[in-house]
Structure formats: C-alpha cells, structure tokens
PDB file of C-alpha atoms and ligand atoms in Angstrom:
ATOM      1  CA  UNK A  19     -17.406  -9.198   2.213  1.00 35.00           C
ATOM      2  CA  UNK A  20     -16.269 -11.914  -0.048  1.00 38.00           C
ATOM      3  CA  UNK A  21     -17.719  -9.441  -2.857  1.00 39.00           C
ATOM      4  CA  UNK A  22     -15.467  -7.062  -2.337  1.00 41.00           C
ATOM      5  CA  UNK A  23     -12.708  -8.783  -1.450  1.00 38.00           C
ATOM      6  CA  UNK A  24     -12.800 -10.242  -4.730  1.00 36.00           C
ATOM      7  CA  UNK A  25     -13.261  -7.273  -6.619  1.00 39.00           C
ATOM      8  CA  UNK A  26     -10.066  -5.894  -5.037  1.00 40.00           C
ATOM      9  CA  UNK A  27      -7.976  -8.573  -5.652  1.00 37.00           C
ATOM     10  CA  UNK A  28      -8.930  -8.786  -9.318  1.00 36.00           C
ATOM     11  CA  UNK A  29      -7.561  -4.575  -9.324  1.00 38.00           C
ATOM     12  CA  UNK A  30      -4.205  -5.331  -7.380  1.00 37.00           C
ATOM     13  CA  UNK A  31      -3.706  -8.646 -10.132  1.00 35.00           C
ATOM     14  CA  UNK A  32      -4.071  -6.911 -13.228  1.00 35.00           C
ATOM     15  CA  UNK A  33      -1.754  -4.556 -11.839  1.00 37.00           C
ATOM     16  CA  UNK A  34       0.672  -6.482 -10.650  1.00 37.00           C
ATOM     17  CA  UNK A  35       0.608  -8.511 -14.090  1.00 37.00           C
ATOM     18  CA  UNK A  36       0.892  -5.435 -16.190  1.00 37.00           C
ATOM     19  CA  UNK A  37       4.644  -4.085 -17.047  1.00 38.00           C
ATOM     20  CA  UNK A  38       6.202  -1.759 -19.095  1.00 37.00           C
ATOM     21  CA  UNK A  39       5.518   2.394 -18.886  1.00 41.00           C
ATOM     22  CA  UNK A  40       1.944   2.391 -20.480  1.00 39.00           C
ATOM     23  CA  UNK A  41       1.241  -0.135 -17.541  1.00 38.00           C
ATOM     24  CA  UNK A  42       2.512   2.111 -14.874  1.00 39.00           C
ATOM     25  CA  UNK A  43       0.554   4.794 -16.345  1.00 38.00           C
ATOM     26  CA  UNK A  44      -2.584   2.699 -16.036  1.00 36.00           C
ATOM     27  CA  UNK A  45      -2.114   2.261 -12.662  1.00 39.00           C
ATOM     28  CA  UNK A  46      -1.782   5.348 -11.421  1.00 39.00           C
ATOM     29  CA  UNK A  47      -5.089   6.637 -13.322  1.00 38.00           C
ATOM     30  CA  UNK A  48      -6.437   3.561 -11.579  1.00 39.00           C
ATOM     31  CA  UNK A  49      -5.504   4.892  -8.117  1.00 45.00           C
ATOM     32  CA  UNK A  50      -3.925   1.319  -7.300  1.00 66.00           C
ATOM     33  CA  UNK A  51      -1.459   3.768  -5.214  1.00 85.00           C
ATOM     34  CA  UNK A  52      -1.368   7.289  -5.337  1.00 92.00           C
ATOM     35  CA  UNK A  53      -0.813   9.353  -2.367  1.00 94.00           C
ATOM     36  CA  UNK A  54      -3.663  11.215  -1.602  1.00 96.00           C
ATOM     37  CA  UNK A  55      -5.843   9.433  -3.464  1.00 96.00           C
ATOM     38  CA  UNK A  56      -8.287   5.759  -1.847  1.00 97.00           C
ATOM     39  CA  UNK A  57     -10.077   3.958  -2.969  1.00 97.00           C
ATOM     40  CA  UNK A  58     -13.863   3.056  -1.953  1.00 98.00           C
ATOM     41  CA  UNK A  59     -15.577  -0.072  -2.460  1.00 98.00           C
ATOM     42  CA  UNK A  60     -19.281  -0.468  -1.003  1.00 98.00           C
ATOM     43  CA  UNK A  61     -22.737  -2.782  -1.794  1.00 98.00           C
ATOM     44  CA  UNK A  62     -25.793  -2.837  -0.491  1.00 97.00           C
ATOM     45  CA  UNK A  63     -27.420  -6.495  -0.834  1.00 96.00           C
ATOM     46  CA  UNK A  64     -31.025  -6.558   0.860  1.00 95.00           C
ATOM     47  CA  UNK A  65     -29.688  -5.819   4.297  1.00 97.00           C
ATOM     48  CA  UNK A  66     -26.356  -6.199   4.426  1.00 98.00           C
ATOM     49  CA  UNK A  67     -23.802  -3.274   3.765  1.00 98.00           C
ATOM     50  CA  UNK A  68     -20.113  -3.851   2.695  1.00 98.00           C
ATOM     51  CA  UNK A  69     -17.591  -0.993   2.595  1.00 98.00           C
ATOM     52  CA  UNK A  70     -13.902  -1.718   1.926  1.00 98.00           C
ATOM     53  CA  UNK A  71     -11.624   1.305   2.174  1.00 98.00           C
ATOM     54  CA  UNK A  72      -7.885   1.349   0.867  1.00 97.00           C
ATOM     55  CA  UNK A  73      -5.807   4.351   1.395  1.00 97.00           C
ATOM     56  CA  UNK A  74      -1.967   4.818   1.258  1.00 96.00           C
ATOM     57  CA  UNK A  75       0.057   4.806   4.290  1.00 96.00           C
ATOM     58  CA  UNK A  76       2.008   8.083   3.687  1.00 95.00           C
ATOM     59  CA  UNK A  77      -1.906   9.574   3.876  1.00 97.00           C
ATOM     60  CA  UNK A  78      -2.693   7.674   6.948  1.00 97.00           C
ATOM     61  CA  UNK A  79       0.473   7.877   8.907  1.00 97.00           C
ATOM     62  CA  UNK A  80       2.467  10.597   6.826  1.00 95.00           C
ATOM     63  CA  UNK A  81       5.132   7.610   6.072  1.00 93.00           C
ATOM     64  CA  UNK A  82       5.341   4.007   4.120  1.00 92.00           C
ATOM     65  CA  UNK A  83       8.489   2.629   5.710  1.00 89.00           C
ATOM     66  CA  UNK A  84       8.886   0.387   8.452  1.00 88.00           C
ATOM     67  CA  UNK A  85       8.327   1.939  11.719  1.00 91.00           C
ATOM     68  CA  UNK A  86      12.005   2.768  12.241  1.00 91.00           C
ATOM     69  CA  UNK A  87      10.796   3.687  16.452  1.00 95.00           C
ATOM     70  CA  UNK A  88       8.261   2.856  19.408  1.00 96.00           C
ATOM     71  CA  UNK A  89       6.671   6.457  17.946  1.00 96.00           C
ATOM     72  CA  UNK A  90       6.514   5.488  14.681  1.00 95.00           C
ATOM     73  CA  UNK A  91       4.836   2.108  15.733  1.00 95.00           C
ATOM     74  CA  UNK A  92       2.474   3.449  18.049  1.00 97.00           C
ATOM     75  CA  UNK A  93       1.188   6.104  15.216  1.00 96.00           C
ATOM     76  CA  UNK A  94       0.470   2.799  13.351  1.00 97.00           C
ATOM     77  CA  UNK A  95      -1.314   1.110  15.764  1.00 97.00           C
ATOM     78  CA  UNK A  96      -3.436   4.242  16.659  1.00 97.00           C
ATOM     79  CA  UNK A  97      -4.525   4.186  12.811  1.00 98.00           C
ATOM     80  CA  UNK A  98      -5.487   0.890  12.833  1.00 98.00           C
ATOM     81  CA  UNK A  99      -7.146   1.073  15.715  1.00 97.00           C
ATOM     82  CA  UNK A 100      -9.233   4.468  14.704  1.00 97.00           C
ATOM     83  CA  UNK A 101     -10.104   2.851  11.108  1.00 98.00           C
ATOM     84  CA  UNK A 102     -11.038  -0.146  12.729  1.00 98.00           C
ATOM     85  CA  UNK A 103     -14.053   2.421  14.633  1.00 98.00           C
ATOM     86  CA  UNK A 104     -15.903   2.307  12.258  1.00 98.00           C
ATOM     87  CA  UNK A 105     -18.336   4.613  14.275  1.00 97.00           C
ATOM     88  CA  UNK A 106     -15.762   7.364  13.728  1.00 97.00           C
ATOM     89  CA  UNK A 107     -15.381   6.586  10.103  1.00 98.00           C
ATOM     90  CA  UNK A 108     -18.914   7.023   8.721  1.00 98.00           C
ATOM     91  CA  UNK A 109     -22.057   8.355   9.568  1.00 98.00           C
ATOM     92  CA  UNK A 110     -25.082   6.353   8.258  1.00 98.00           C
ATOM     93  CA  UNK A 111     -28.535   7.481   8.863  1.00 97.00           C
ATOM     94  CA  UNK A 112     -30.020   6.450  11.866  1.00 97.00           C
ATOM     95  CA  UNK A 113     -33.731   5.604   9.993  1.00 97.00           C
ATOM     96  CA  UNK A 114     -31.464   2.501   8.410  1.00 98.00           C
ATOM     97  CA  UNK A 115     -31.531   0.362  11.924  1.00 98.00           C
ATOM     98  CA  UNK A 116     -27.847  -0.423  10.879  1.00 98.00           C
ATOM     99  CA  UNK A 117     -26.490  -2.782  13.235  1.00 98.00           C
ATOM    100  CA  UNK A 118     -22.217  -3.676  12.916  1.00 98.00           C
ATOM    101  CA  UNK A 119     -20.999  -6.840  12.123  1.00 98.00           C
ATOM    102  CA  UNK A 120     -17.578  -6.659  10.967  1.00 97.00           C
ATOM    103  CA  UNK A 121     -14.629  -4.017  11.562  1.00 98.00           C
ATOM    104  CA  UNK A 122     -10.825  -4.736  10.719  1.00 97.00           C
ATOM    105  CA  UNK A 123      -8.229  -2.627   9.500  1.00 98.00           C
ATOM    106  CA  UNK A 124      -4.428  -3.819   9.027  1.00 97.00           C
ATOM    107  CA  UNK A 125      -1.661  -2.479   7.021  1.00 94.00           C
ATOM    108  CA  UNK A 126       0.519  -4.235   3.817  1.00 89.00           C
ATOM    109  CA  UNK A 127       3.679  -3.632   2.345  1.00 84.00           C
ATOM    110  CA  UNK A 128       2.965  -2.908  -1.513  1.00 79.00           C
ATOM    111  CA  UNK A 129       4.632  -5.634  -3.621  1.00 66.00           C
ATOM    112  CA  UNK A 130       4.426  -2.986  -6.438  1.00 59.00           C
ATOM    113  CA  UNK A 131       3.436   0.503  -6.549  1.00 53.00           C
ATOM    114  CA  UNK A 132       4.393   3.497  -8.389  1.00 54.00           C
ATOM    115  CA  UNK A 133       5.478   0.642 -11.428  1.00 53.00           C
ATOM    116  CA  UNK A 134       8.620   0.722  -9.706  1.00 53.00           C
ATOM    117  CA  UNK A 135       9.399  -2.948  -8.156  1.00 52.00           C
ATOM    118  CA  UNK A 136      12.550  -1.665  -6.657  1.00 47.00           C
ATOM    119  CA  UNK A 137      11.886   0.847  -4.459  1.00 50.00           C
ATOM    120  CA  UNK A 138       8.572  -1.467  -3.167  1.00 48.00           C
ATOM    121  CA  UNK A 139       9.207  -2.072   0.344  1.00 56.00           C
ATOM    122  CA  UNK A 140       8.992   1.874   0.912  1.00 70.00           C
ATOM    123  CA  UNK A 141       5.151   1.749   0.001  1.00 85.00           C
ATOM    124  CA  UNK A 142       2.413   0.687   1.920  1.00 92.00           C
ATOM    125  CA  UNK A 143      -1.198   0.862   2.414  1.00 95.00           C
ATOM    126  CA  UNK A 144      -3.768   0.247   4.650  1.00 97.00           C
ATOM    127  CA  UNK A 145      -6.941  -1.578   4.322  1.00 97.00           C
ATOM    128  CA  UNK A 146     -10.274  -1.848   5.970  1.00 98.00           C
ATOM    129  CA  UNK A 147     -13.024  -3.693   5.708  1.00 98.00           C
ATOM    130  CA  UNK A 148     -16.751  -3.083   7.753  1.00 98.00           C
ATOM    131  CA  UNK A 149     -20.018  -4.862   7.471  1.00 98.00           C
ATOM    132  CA  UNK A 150     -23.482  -4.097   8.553  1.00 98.00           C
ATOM    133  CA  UNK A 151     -26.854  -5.552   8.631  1.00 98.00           C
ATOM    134  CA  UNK A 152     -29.286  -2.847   8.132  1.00 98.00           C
ATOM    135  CA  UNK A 153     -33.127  -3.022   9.285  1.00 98.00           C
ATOM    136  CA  UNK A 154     -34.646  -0.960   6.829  1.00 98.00           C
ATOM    137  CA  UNK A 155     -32.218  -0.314   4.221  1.00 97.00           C
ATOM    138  CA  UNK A 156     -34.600   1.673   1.589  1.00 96.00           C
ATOM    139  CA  UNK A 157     -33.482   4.572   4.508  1.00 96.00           C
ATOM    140  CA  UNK A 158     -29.570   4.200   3.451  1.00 95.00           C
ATOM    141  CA  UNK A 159     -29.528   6.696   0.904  1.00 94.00           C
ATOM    142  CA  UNK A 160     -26.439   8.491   1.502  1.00 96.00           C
ATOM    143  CA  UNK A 161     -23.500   7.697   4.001  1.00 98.00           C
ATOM    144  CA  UNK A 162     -21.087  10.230   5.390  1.00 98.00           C
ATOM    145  CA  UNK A 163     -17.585   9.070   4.770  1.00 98.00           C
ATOM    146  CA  UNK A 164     -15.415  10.640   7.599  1.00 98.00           C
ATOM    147  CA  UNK A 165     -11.905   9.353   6.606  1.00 98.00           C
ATOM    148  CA  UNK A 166     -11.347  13.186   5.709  1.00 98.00           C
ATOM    149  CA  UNK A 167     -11.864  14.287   9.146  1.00 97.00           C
ATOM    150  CA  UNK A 168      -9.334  11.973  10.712  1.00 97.00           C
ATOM    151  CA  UNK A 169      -6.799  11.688   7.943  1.00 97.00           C
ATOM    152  CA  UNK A 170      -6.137  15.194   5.997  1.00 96.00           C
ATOM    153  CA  UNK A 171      -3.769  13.980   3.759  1.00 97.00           C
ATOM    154  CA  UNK A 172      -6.528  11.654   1.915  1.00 98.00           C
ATOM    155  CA  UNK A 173      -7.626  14.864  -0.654  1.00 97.00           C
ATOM    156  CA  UNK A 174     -10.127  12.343  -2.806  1.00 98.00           C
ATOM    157  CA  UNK A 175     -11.875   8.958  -2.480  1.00 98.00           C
ATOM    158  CA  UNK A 176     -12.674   7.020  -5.912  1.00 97.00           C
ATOM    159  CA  UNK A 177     -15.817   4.694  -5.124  1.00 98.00           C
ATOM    160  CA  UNK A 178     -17.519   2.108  -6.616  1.00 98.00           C
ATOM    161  CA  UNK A 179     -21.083   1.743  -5.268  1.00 97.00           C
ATOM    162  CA  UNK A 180     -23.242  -1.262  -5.845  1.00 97.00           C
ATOM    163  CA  UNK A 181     -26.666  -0.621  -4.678  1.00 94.00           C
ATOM    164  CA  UNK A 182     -30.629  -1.238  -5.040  1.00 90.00           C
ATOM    165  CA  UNK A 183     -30.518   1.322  -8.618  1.00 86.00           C
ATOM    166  CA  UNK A 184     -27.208  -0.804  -9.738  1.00 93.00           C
ATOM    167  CA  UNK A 185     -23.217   0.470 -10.051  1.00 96.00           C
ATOM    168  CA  UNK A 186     -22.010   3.527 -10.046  1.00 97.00           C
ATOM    169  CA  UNK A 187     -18.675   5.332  -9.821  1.00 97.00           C
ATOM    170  CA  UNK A 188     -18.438   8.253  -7.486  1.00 98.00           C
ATOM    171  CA  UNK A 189     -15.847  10.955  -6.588  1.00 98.00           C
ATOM    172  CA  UNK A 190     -15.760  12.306  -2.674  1.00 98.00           C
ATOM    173  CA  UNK A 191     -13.847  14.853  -1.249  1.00 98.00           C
ATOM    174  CA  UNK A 192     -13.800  16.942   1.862  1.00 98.00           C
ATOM    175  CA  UNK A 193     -16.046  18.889   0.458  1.00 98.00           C
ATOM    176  CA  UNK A 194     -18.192  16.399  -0.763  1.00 98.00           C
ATOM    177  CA  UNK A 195     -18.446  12.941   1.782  1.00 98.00           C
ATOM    178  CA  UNK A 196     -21.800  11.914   0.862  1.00 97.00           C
ATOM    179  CA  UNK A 197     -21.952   8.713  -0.599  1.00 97.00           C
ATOM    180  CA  UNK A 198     -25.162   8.009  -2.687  1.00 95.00           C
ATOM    181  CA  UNK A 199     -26.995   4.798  -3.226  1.00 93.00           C
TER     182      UNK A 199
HETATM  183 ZN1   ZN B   6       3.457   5.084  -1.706  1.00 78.40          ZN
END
C-alpha cells in the first residue's frame, strides 16, 4: 500500500505546485479531477495485490459540497461504506486464492481542483484503498472493476497497472472493466 500511496501523492504534489493556465491544462489531461473521469492505481508484487481507486465526489454522490442535510450525509456514508466492500467493487478470479487484507474508503475536500483555488471547498473526492494476498497469483490475469455498476456517473477509469510483465497504462469503461495484468 505504501507503493501506491506514494505514487499518488507524488500526482496530487506536482499538481498542486504547478500554476498558471498551461498548468491547469495539465491537470485536467492528467485526470487529477475531472468529473467522470478516476483514476486506477494497482500492483501485483508476488502475492500481494494493491488497488487504490480515486473518483470525484459529484460521480460518487452526484455533489462535492458539504452535506448541507441528514440525506445528504447518509448518501455519503452509504458510499463509503459500499466502496469500502470491496467484494462489490471487483471481481477477481476465483483460481487466484485471493484472500482480503485491507479495505478503506473516506472522502477529502480538494485543496485545488479545476486550477481554480477559489472555488476549492466545492470539490471533493473520494478515495479507496484494498489489499489482498493472493495464493496463486499467476491465475490473476484480469480483474473485473465494478465501480461502473454502482456509480454511473464514473464514464472512464485511467489505470496504471504494475504487474509480473511490468507497467502499463490502461483505459476501462463500462464497456470494457477488465483489468489486465
Ligand atoms: Zn469537482
């Protein structure tokens, strides 16, 4: 986990460094924050599978500003609680022996999205993280990614994979939510 943790960090500090129009055009071909658009980080290392998912909230929740109800703050706590399943939110194949280890979700206020500082506290996003230890990884050849299923308004995943024949960058959508390794 420490990987990837790492890795996103690095992505949200160049960001947040950057200024100036070119920069905010940067960042939005990165994906640091575009609605409709996460971002997919997963390794394979022996046994042990990382995924880290970050998707805005407007696609998770259909809004970025603070709960303003009891409604509003259960539909957040329902999210978190359905991307913490991580059961629910991918479908690995069974041949792997994958056993889970770690599954946490929780939701940020963006600091800076969009290039625009000032209008910052009306963005969010919300993170997870899961780890597995997997029996007989040579198996793990493609995941299913389900986060289409449960949130509609996520049209496209950009991953990174890191895996046994090295990195690659991969594009799902509903259409296609096979990750390959
Ligand atoms: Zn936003």
């Amino acid at each position: 986990m420490r990987i990837l943790v790492g890795m996103t960090l690095i992505a949200m500090t160049t960001a947040a460094a950057a200024s100036g129009p070119a920069a905010a055009t940067e960042r939005r071909e990165h994906g640091a924050h575009r609605h409709g658009h996460a971002t997919l980080q997963a390794a394979l290392d022996g046994g042990q599978l990382e995924i880290a998912v970050e998707a805005p909230g407007m696609d998770i929740v259909g809004f970025e500003h603070a709960p303003g109800d009891d409604a509003q703050k259960a539909k957040i706590a329902a999210a978190l609680r359905r991307l913490g399943d991580a059961g629910a939110m991918f479908d690995l194949p069974e041949a792997a022996g994958c056993a889970l280890t770690e599954a946490e979700a929780e939701q940020e206020a963006l600091a800076d999205a969009h290039g625009q500082k000032a209008d910052a506290a009306d963005h969010t996003a919300f993170h997870a993280h899961y780890g597995w230890t997997c029996a007989k990884p040579e198996a793990l050849q493609t995941i299913r990614v389900r986060y289409f299923e449960h949130f509609p308004g996520i049209a496209e995943i950009d991953a990174a994979v890191i895996g046994p024949s090295g990195q690659t960058a991969q594009e799902l959508t509903p259409q296609s939510p096979q990750l390959q390794f």
